[in-house]
Amino acid sequence: MHPLRAIQSRGLTSYLRLVRKLGEVHVEGEPRESCILPIWKKSLVLGLTVAMDRSDVAVYVLEHLVTDSILATIDELGLGLIRARPDNGYGARAVRDWLREPARKVVITLDGPHGPARHGKPAVARLARIAGVPLYPVHLAAEQWFESADDDRCAMPDIGTRMVATVLPPIAPAGSPENIAEAAARALNRATGLEIAPAPRMHRAPFRAWARACTMPLRFGKVTVGLPTSPLTD
């Protein structure tokens, strides 16, 4: 890992741990069975903050589309990591093996790395069918948040904010993957949207600058390296 990326990873991890320590986290309706938890890509950083230090939760990532710094951040937050690549069947077996254990979860972005935003991708439903588990869409919200500095513009929770993860009713992996993905997308789109305060309090400005610096794309020659959140593509 490039030294600057390592600094970004450690900085982002430290920021999210401080958010968790000084803020409030509420999880509503968490399922007891093993399942896949689809979320919107916009909410991925909120999801990492809510789930950190849970050994029963893994995050599904397309290894060739994310940087080593975001992979390190997920690992440093104490979460499992399922690395999907073309040469390992895009992680389908790893997802199935992870979910064989009782009460385990896999977090995955429903709209994938390339969008369009808030539209479900059938590949998520295919993974659920292969693993033989239901989908439980998760709506994530924070009272105060701002956008990351990378192209994904993920919601970054403010220091001291209140975060809520609401688990929606399950969707069985039956029927066409397109219909299943559409049902999950409808459920998430019906949920209340992210809420944001009209303006951040002044004491939060330095913390926002810290977090944005940790997600700012780095440029090495002609290659731009940011912190893309791309857990699934079709």
PDB file of C-alpha atoms in Angstrom:
ATOM      1  CA  MET A   1       0.000   0.000   0.000  1.00  0.00           C
ATOM      2  CA  HIS A   2       1.255   3.494  -0.842  1.00  0.00           C
ATOM      3  CA  PRO A   3       2.212   5.379   2.362  1.00  0.00           C
ATOM      4  CA  LEU A   4      -0.343   8.130   1.675  1.00  0.00           C
ATOM      5  CA  ARG A   5      -3.111   5.590   1.255  1.00  0.00           C
ATOM      6  CA  ALA A   6      -2.073   3.932   4.507  1.00  0.00           C
ATOM      7  CA  ILE A   7      -2.340   7.313   6.246  1.00  0.00           C
ATOM      8  CA  GLN A   8      -5.805   7.827   4.758  1.00  0.00           C
ATOM      9  CA  SER A   9      -6.941   4.384   5.883  1.00  0.00           C
ATOM     10  CA  ARG A  10      -5.741   4.868   9.454  1.00  0.00           C
ATOM     11  CA  GLY A  11      -7.207   8.364   9.536  1.00  0.00           C
ATOM     12  CA  LEU A  12     -10.621   7.226   8.294  1.00  0.00           C
ATOM     13  CA  THR A  13     -10.661   4.321  10.741  1.00  0.00           C
ATOM     14  CA  SER A  14      -9.798   6.640  13.635  1.00  0.00           C
ATOM     15  CA  TYR A  15     -12.469   9.130  12.564  1.00  0.00           C
ATOM     16  CA  LEU A  16     -15.218   6.495  12.347  1.00  0.00           C
ATOM     17  CA  ARG A  17     -14.250   5.030  15.718  1.00  0.00           C
ATOM     18  CA  LEU A  18     -14.504   8.503  17.254  1.00  0.00           C
ATOM     19  CA  VAL A  19     -17.921   8.963  15.631  1.00  0.00           C
ATOM     20  CA  ARG A  20     -19.050   5.688  17.154  1.00  0.00           C
ATOM     21  CA  LYS A  21     -17.631   6.538  20.592  1.00  0.00           C
ATOM     22  CA  LEU A  22     -19.171  10.016  20.831  1.00  0.00           C
ATOM     23  CA  GLY A  23     -22.421   9.365  18.955  1.00  0.00           C
ATOM     24  CA  GLU A  24     -25.499   7.193  19.364  1.00  0.00           C
ATOM     25  CA  VAL A  25     -26.298   4.047  17.402  1.00  0.00           C
ATOM     26  CA  HIS A  26     -29.706   2.365  17.277  1.00  0.00           C
ATOM     27  CA  VAL A  27     -30.447  -0.858  15.383  1.00  0.00           C
ATOM     28  CA  GLU A  28     -34.100  -1.701  14.884  1.00  0.00           C
ATOM     29  CA  GLY A  29     -35.375  -5.141  13.916  1.00  0.00           C
ATOM     30  CA  GLU A  30     -32.107  -7.020  13.490  1.00  0.00           C
ATOM     31  CA  PRO A  31     -32.781 -10.554  12.146  1.00  0.00           C
ATOM     32  CA  ARG A  32     -31.549 -13.605  14.027  1.00  0.00           C
ATOM     33  CA  GLU A  33     -31.035 -15.759  10.948  1.00  0.00           C
ATOM     34  CA  SER A  34     -28.165 -15.644   8.485  1.00  0.00           C
ATOM     35  CA  CYS A  35     -28.984 -13.260   5.655  1.00  0.00           C
ATOM     36  CA  ILE A  36     -27.773 -10.679   3.162  1.00  0.00           C
ATOM     37  CA  LEU A  37     -28.236  -7.015   4.115  1.00  0.00           C
ATOM     38  CA  PRO A  38     -28.619  -4.816   1.021  1.00  0.00           C
ATOM     39  CA  ILE A  39     -27.972  -1.092   1.503  1.00  0.00           C
ATOM     40  CA  TRP A  40     -27.553   1.865  -0.832  1.00  0.00           C
ATOM     41  CA  LYS A  41     -23.981   2.717  -1.813  1.00  0.00           C
ATOM     42  CA  LYS A  42     -24.567   6.219  -0.483  1.00  0.00           C
ATOM     43  CA  SER A  43     -24.998   4.717   2.996  1.00  0.00           C
ATOM     44  CA  LEU A  44     -22.029   2.336   3.057  1.00  0.00           C
ATOM     45  CA  VAL A  45     -19.841   4.386   5.423  1.00  0.00           C
ATOM     46  CA  LEU A  46     -22.797   4.720   7.808  1.00  0.00           C
ATOM     47  CA  GLY A  47     -23.169   0.958   7.656  1.00  0.00           C
ATOM     48  CA  LEU A  48     -19.488   0.406   8.475  1.00  0.00           C
ATOM     49  CA  THR A  49     -19.813   2.751  11.452  1.00  0.00           C
ATOM     50  CA  VAL A  50     -22.895   0.988  12.803  1.00  0.00           C
ATOM     51  CA  ALA A  51     -21.497  -2.529  12.315  1.00  0.00           C
ATOM     52  CA  MET A  52     -17.876  -2.060  13.390  1.00  0.00           C
ATOM     53  CA  ASP A  53     -16.288  -4.690  15.658  1.00  0.00           C
ATOM     54  CA  ARG A  54     -18.928  -7.298  14.832  1.00  0.00           C
ATOM     55  CA  SER A  55     -17.292 -10.592  13.943  1.00  0.00           C
ATOM     56  CA  ASP A  56     -20.609 -11.915  12.574  1.00  0.00           C
ATOM     57  CA  VAL A  57     -20.800  -9.263   9.820  1.00  0.00           C
ATOM     58  CA  ALA A  58     -18.845  -9.348   6.546  1.00  0.00           C
ATOM     59  CA  VAL A  59     -18.695  -6.737   3.794  1.00  0.00           C
ATOM     60  CA  TYR A  60     -18.780  -7.910   0.167  1.00  0.00           C
ATOM     61  CA  VAL A  61     -16.358  -6.005  -2.071  1.00  0.00           C
ATOM     62  CA  LEU A  62     -15.237  -6.310  -5.663  1.00  0.00           C
ATOM     63  CA  GLU A  63     -11.504  -6.471  -5.048  1.00  0.00           C
ATOM     64  CA  HIS A  64     -10.458  -5.158  -8.469  1.00  0.00           C
ATOM     65  CA  LEU A  65     -12.623  -2.043  -8.102  1.00  0.00           C
ATOM     66  CA  VAL A  66     -11.673  -0.863  -4.626  1.00  0.00           C
ATOM     67  CA  THR A  67      -8.402   0.466  -3.285  1.00  0.00           C
ATOM     68  CA  ASP A  68      -6.255  -1.326  -0.758  1.00  0.00           C
ATOM     69  CA  SER A  69      -6.901   1.556   1.641  1.00  0.00           C
ATOM     70  CA  ILE A  70     -10.657   0.916   1.849  1.00  0.00           C
ATOM     71  CA  LEU A  71      -9.980  -2.802   2.218  1.00  0.00           C
ATOM     72  CA  ALA A  72      -7.649  -1.999   5.111  1.00  0.00           C
ATOM     73  CA  THR A  73     -10.273   0.285   6.680  1.00  0.00           C
ATOM     74  CA  ILE A  74     -12.893  -2.490   6.644  1.00  0.00           C
ATOM     75  CA  ASP A  75     -10.401  -4.876   8.228  1.00  0.00           C
ATOM     76  CA  GLU A  76      -9.316  -2.336  10.861  1.00  0.00           C
ATOM     77  CA  LEU A  77     -12.958  -1.785  11.820  1.00  0.00           C
ATOM     78  CA  GLY A  78     -13.137  -5.432  12.860  1.00  0.00           C
ATOM     79  CA  LEU A  79     -15.467  -6.604  10.095  1.00  0.00           C
ATOM     80  CA  GLY A  80     -15.248  -9.663   7.897  1.00  0.00           C
ATOM     81  CA  LEU A  81     -14.252  -9.116   4.287  1.00  0.00           C
ATOM     82  CA  ILE A  82     -15.437 -11.109   1.268  1.00  0.00           C
ATOM     83  CA  ARG A  83     -13.182 -10.326  -1.692  1.00  0.00           C
ATOM     84  CA  ALA A  84     -14.949 -10.950  -4.981  1.00  0.00           C
ATOM     85  CA  ARG A  85     -12.888 -11.392  -8.135  1.00  0.00           C
ATOM     86  CA  PRO A  86     -13.552 -12.794 -11.614  1.00  0.00           C
ATOM     87  CA  ASP A  87     -11.258 -15.742 -10.865  1.00  0.00           C
ATOM     88  CA  ASN A  88     -13.192 -16.800  -7.727  1.00  0.00           C
ATOM     89  CA  GLY A  89     -16.700 -16.641  -9.160  1.00  0.00           C
ATOM     90  CA  TYR A  90     -17.203 -13.150  -7.768  1.00  0.00           C
ATOM     91  CA  GLY A  91     -17.175 -14.473  -4.225  1.00  0.00           C
ATOM     92  CA  ALA A  92     -20.342 -16.576  -4.514  1.00  0.00           C
ATOM     93  CA  ARG A  93     -18.813 -19.569  -2.723  1.00  0.00           C
ATOM     94  CA  ALA A  94     -17.291 -17.340  -0.033  1.00  0.00           C
ATOM     95  CA  VAL A  95     -20.699 -15.743   0.599  1.00  0.00           C
ATOM     96  CA  ARG A  96     -22.354 -19.156   0.837  1.00  0.00           C
ATOM     97  CA  ASP A  97     -19.662 -20.495   3.171  1.00  0.00           C
ATOM     98  CA  TRP A  98     -19.820 -17.405   5.411  1.00  0.00           C
ATOM     99  CA  LEU A  99     -23.585 -17.635   5.749  1.00  0.00           C
ATOM    100  CA  ARG A 100     -23.572 -21.336   6.614  1.00  0.00           C
ATOM    101  CA  GLU A 101     -22.816 -20.340  10.186  1.00  0.00           C
ATOM    102  CA  PRO A 102     -25.914 -19.298  12.177  1.00  0.00           C
ATOM    103  CA  ALA A 103     -26.852 -15.620  12.545  1.00  0.00           C
ATOM    104  CA  ARG A 104     -24.194 -14.308  10.183  1.00  0.00           C
ATOM    105  CA  LYS A 105     -24.699 -11.308   7.903  1.00  0.00           C
ATOM    106  CA  VAL A 106     -23.240 -10.030   4.629  1.00  0.00           C
ATOM    107  CA  VAL A 107     -23.523  -6.313   3.852  1.00  0.00           C
ATOM    108  CA  ILE A 108     -23.716  -5.473   0.148  1.00  0.00           C
ATOM    109  CA  THR A 109     -24.644  -2.399  -1.873  1.00  0.00           C
ATOM    110  CA  LEU A 110     -27.868  -2.946  -3.782  1.00  0.00           C
ATOM    111  CA  ASP A 111     -27.145  -0.334  -6.465  1.00  0.00           C
ATOM    112  CA  GLY A 112     -23.560  -1.480  -7.106  1.00  0.00           C
ATOM    113  CA  PRO A 113     -20.467   0.596  -7.845  1.00  0.00           C
ATOM    114  CA  HIS A 114     -21.598   2.231 -11.075  1.00  0.00           C
ATOM    115  CA  GLY A 115     -25.258   2.969 -10.417  1.00  0.00           C
ATOM    116  CA  PRO A 116     -27.644   4.251 -11.342  1.00  0.00           C
ATOM    117  CA  ALA A 117     -28.115   5.243  -7.730  1.00  0.00           C
ATOM    118  CA  ARG A 118     -31.056   3.755  -5.817  1.00  0.00           C
ATOM    119  CA  HIS A 119     -31.765   1.103  -8.472  1.00  0.00           C
ATOM    120  CA  GLY A 120     -31.387  -2.536  -7.460  1.00  0.00           C
ATOM    121  CA  LYS A 121     -28.919  -4.834  -9.216  1.00  0.00           C
ATOM    122  CA  PRO A 122     -30.073  -8.424  -9.904  1.00  0.00           C
ATOM    123  CA  ALA A 123     -26.636  -9.801  -8.946  1.00  0.00           C
ATOM    124  CA  VAL A 124     -27.476  -9.200  -5.274  1.00  0.00           C
ATOM    125  CA  ALA A 125     -30.529 -11.440  -5.606  1.00  0.00           C
ATOM    126  CA  ARG A 126     -28.454 -14.092  -7.380  1.00  0.00           C
ATOM    127  CA  LEU A 127     -26.019 -14.195  -4.470  1.00  0.00           C
ATOM    128  CA  ALA A 128     -28.910 -14.620  -2.020  1.00  0.00           C
ATOM    129  CA  ARG A 129     -30.276 -17.487  -4.104  1.00  0.00           C
ATOM    130  CA  ILE A 130     -26.880 -19.235  -4.255  1.00  0.00           C
ATOM    131  CA  ALA A 131     -26.456 -18.866  -0.486  1.00  0.00           C
ATOM    132  CA  GLY A 132     -30.078 -19.877   0.177  1.00  0.00           C
ATOM    133  CA  VAL A 133     -30.754 -16.941   2.480  1.00  0.00           C
ATOM    134  CA  PRO A 134     -33.262 -14.060   2.478  1.00  0.00           C
ATOM    135  CA  LEU A 135     -32.538 -10.407   1.821  1.00  0.00           C
ATOM    136  CA  TYR A 136     -33.208  -7.954   4.634  1.00  0.00           C
ATOM    137  CA  PRO A 137     -32.891  -4.421   3.193  1.00  0.00           C
ATOM    138  CA  VAL A 138     -31.403  -1.992   5.715  1.00  0.00           C
ATOM    139  CA  HIS A 139     -32.223   1.699   5.772  1.00  0.00           C
ATOM    140  CA  LEU A 140     -29.437   3.773   7.330  1.00  0.00           C
ATOM    141  CA  ALA A 141     -29.844   7.351   8.509  1.00  0.00           C
ATOM    142  CA  ALA A 142     -27.897   9.942  10.474  1.00  0.00           C
ATOM    143  CA  GLU A 143     -29.187  13.177  11.930  1.00  0.00           C
ATOM    144  CA  GLN A 144     -26.105  15.032  10.698  1.00  0.00           C
ATOM    145  CA  TRP A 145     -23.854  13.983   7.866  1.00  0.00           C
ATOM    146  CA  PHE A 146     -21.817  15.315   4.979  1.00  0.00           C
ATOM    147  CA  GLU A 147     -20.466  13.885   1.737  1.00  0.00           C
ATOM    148  CA  SER A 148     -17.106  12.190   1.265  1.00  0.00           C
ATOM    149  CA  ALA A 149     -14.559  13.859  -1.000  1.00  0.00           C
ATOM    150  CA  ASP A 150     -14.356  11.015  -3.519  1.00  0.00           C
ATOM    151  CA  ASP A 151     -16.569  10.507  -6.545  1.00  0.00           C
ATOM    152  CA  ASP A 152     -19.010   8.294  -4.642  1.00  0.00           C
ATOM    153  CA  ARG A 153     -20.086  11.137  -2.316  1.00  0.00           C
ATOM    154  CA  CYS A 154     -20.933   8.704   0.463  1.00  0.00           C
ATOM    155  CA  ALA A 155     -22.755   9.965   3.542  1.00  0.00           C
ATOM    156  CA  MET A 156     -20.172  10.534   6.305  1.00  0.00           C
ATOM    157  CA  PRO A 157     -21.590  10.737   9.844  1.00  0.00           C
ATOM    158  CA  ASP A 158     -20.747  13.804  11.912  1.00  0.00           C
ATOM    159  CA  ILE A 159     -19.021  13.580  15.267  1.00  0.00           C
ATOM    160  CA  GLY A 160     -21.615  13.166  18.024  1.00  0.00           C
ATOM    161  CA  THR A 161     -24.511  12.432  15.675  1.00  0.00           C
ATOM    162  CA  ARG A 162     -27.284   9.879  16.126  1.00  0.00           C
ATOM    163  CA  MET A 163     -27.392   6.998  13.637  1.00  0.00           C
ATOM    164  CA  VAL A 164     -30.261   4.587  13.077  1.00  0.00           C
ATOM    165  CA  ALA A 165     -30.214   1.294  11.160  1.00  0.00           C
ATOM    166  CA  THR A 166     -33.726   0.041  10.397  1.00  0.00           C
ATOM    167  CA  VAL A 167     -33.960  -3.523   9.117  1.00  0.00           C
ATOM    168  CA  LEU A 168     -36.932  -3.868   6.761  1.00  0.00           C
ATOM    169  CA  PRO A 169     -39.067  -7.013   6.241  1.00  0.00           C
ATOM    170  CA  PRO A 170     -37.318  -9.939   4.527  1.00  0.00           C
ATOM    171  CA  ILE A 171     -37.497 -10.698   0.827  1.00  0.00           C
ATOM    172  CA  ALA A 172     -37.237 -14.363  -0.132  1.00  0.00           C
ATOM    173  CA  PRO A 173     -34.869 -15.196  -3.026  1.00  0.00           C
ATOM    174  CA  ALA A 174     -37.710 -16.634  -5.129  1.00  0.00           C
ATOM    175  CA  GLY A 175     -38.694 -15.445  -8.583  1.00  0.00           C
ATOM    176  CA  SER A 176     -36.527 -13.642 -11.101  1.00  0.00           C
ATOM    177  CA  PRO A 177     -33.440 -11.799  -9.805  1.00  0.00           C
ATOM    178  CA  GLU A 178     -34.702  -8.633 -11.482  1.00  0.00           C
ATOM    179  CA  ASN A 179     -38.004  -8.749  -9.585  1.00  0.00           C
ATOM    180  CA  ILE A 180     -36.272  -9.504  -6.296  1.00  0.00           C
ATOM    181  CA  ALA A 181     -33.848  -6.605  -6.743  1.00  0.00           C
ATOM    182  CA  GLU A 182     -36.725  -4.322  -7.685  1.00  0.00           C
ATOM    183  CA  ALA A 183     -38.648  -5.323  -4.548  1.00  0.00           C
ATOM    184  CA  ALA A 184     -35.633  -4.581  -2.358  1.00  0.00           C
ATOM    185  CA  ALA A 185     -35.152  -1.218  -4.066  1.00  0.00           C
ATOM    186  CA  ARG A 186     -38.808  -0.306  -3.552  1.00  0.00           C
ATOM    187  CA  ALA A 187     -38.524  -1.141   0.143  1.00  0.00           C
ATOM    188  CA  LEU A 188     -35.470   1.065   0.600  1.00  0.00           C
ATOM    189  CA  ASN A 189     -36.915   3.906  -1.463  1.00  0.00           C
ATOM    190  CA  ARG A 190     -40.094   3.904   0.623  1.00  0.00           C
ATOM    191  CA  ALA A 191     -38.064   4.279   3.818  1.00  0.00           C
ATOM    192  CA  THR A 192     -37.442   7.749   5.180  1.00  0.00           C
ATOM    193  CA  GLY A 193     -34.483   9.434   3.501  1.00  0.00           C
ATOM    194  CA  LEU A 194     -31.280  10.569   5.093  1.00  0.00           C
ATOM    195  CA  GLU A 195     -31.778  13.586   7.321  1.00  0.00           C
ATOM    196  CA  ILE A 196     -29.293  16.420   7.619  1.00  0.00           C
ATOM    197  CA  ALA A 197     -29.130  19.482   9.830  1.00  0.00           C
ATOM    198  CA  PRO A 198     -29.434  22.833   7.996  1.00  0.00           C
ATOM    199  CA  ALA A 199     -25.847  23.706   8.925  1.00  0.00           C
ATOM    200  CA  PRO A 200     -23.110  21.972  10.925  1.00  0.00           C
ATOM    201  CA  ARG A 201     -22.085  23.352  14.264  1.00  0.00           C
ATOM    202  CA  MET A 202     -18.790  25.206  14.058  1.00  0.00           C
ATOM    203  CA  HIS A 203     -16.936  22.770  16.313  1.00  0.00           C
ATOM    204  CA  ARG A 204     -17.608  19.992  13.796  1.00  0.00           C
ATOM    205  CA  ALA A 205     -15.869  21.759  10.888  1.00  0.00           C
ATOM    206  CA  PRO A 206     -12.334  20.496  11.717  1.00  0.00           C
ATOM    207  CA  PHE A 207     -13.622  16.924  12.021  1.00  0.00           C
ATOM    208  CA  ARG A 208     -15.356  17.174   8.643  1.00  0.00           C
ATOM    209  CA  ALA A 209     -12.102  18.415   7.093  1.00  0.00           C
ATOM    210  CA  TRP A 210     -10.295  15.441   8.658  1.00  0.00           C
ATOM    211  CA  ALA A 211     -12.765  12.915   7.243  1.00  0.00           C
ATOM    212  CA  ARG A 212     -12.850  14.506   3.786  1.00  0.00           C
ATOM    213  CA  ALA A 213      -9.042  14.456   3.619  1.00  0.00           C
ATOM    214  CA  CYS A 214      -9.174  10.733   4.340  1.00  0.00           C
ATOM    215  CA  THR A 215     -11.503  10.137   1.371  1.00  0.00           C
ATOM    216  CA  MET A 216      -9.867  12.538  -1.078  1.00  0.00           C
ATOM    217  CA  PRO A 217      -8.707  10.827  -4.292  1.00  0.00           C
ATOM    218  CA  LEU A 218      -4.939  10.542  -4.641  1.00  0.00           C
ATOM    219  CA  ARG A 219      -3.297  11.035  -8.010  1.00  0.00           C
ATOM    220  CA  PHE A 220      -0.174   9.109  -8.992  1.00  0.00           C
ATOM    221  CA  GLY A 221       0.860   9.999 -12.520  1.00  0.00           C
ATOM    222  CA  LYS A 222      -2.149   9.351 -14.747  1.00  0.00           C
ATOM    223  CA  VAL A 223      -3.883   7.059 -12.255  1.00  0.00           C
ATOM    224  CA  THR A 224      -6.452   8.408  -9.805  1.00  0.00           C
ATOM    225  CA  VAL A 225      -6.844   6.409  -6.640  1.00  0.00           C
ATOM    226  CA  GLY A 226      -9.766   7.289  -4.386  1.00  0.00           C
ATOM    227  CA  LEU A 227     -11.848   5.361  -1.910  1.00  0.00           C
ATOM    228  CA  PRO A 228     -14.588   3.908  -4.126  1.00  0.00           C
ATOM    229  CA  THR A 229     -17.326   1.947  -2.411  1.00  0.00           C
ATOM    230  CA  SER A 230     -18.084  -0.750  -4.924  1.00  0.00           C
ATOM    231  CA  PRO A 231     -19.283  -3.942  -3.319  1.00  0.00           C
ATOM    232  CA  LEU A 232     -21.164  -5.272  -6.342  1.00  0.00           C
ATOM    233  CA  THR A 233     -21.565  -4.910 -10.055  1.00  0.00           C
ATOM    234  CA  ASP A 234     -23.543  -6.778 -12.652  1.00  0.00           C
TER     235      ASP A 234
END
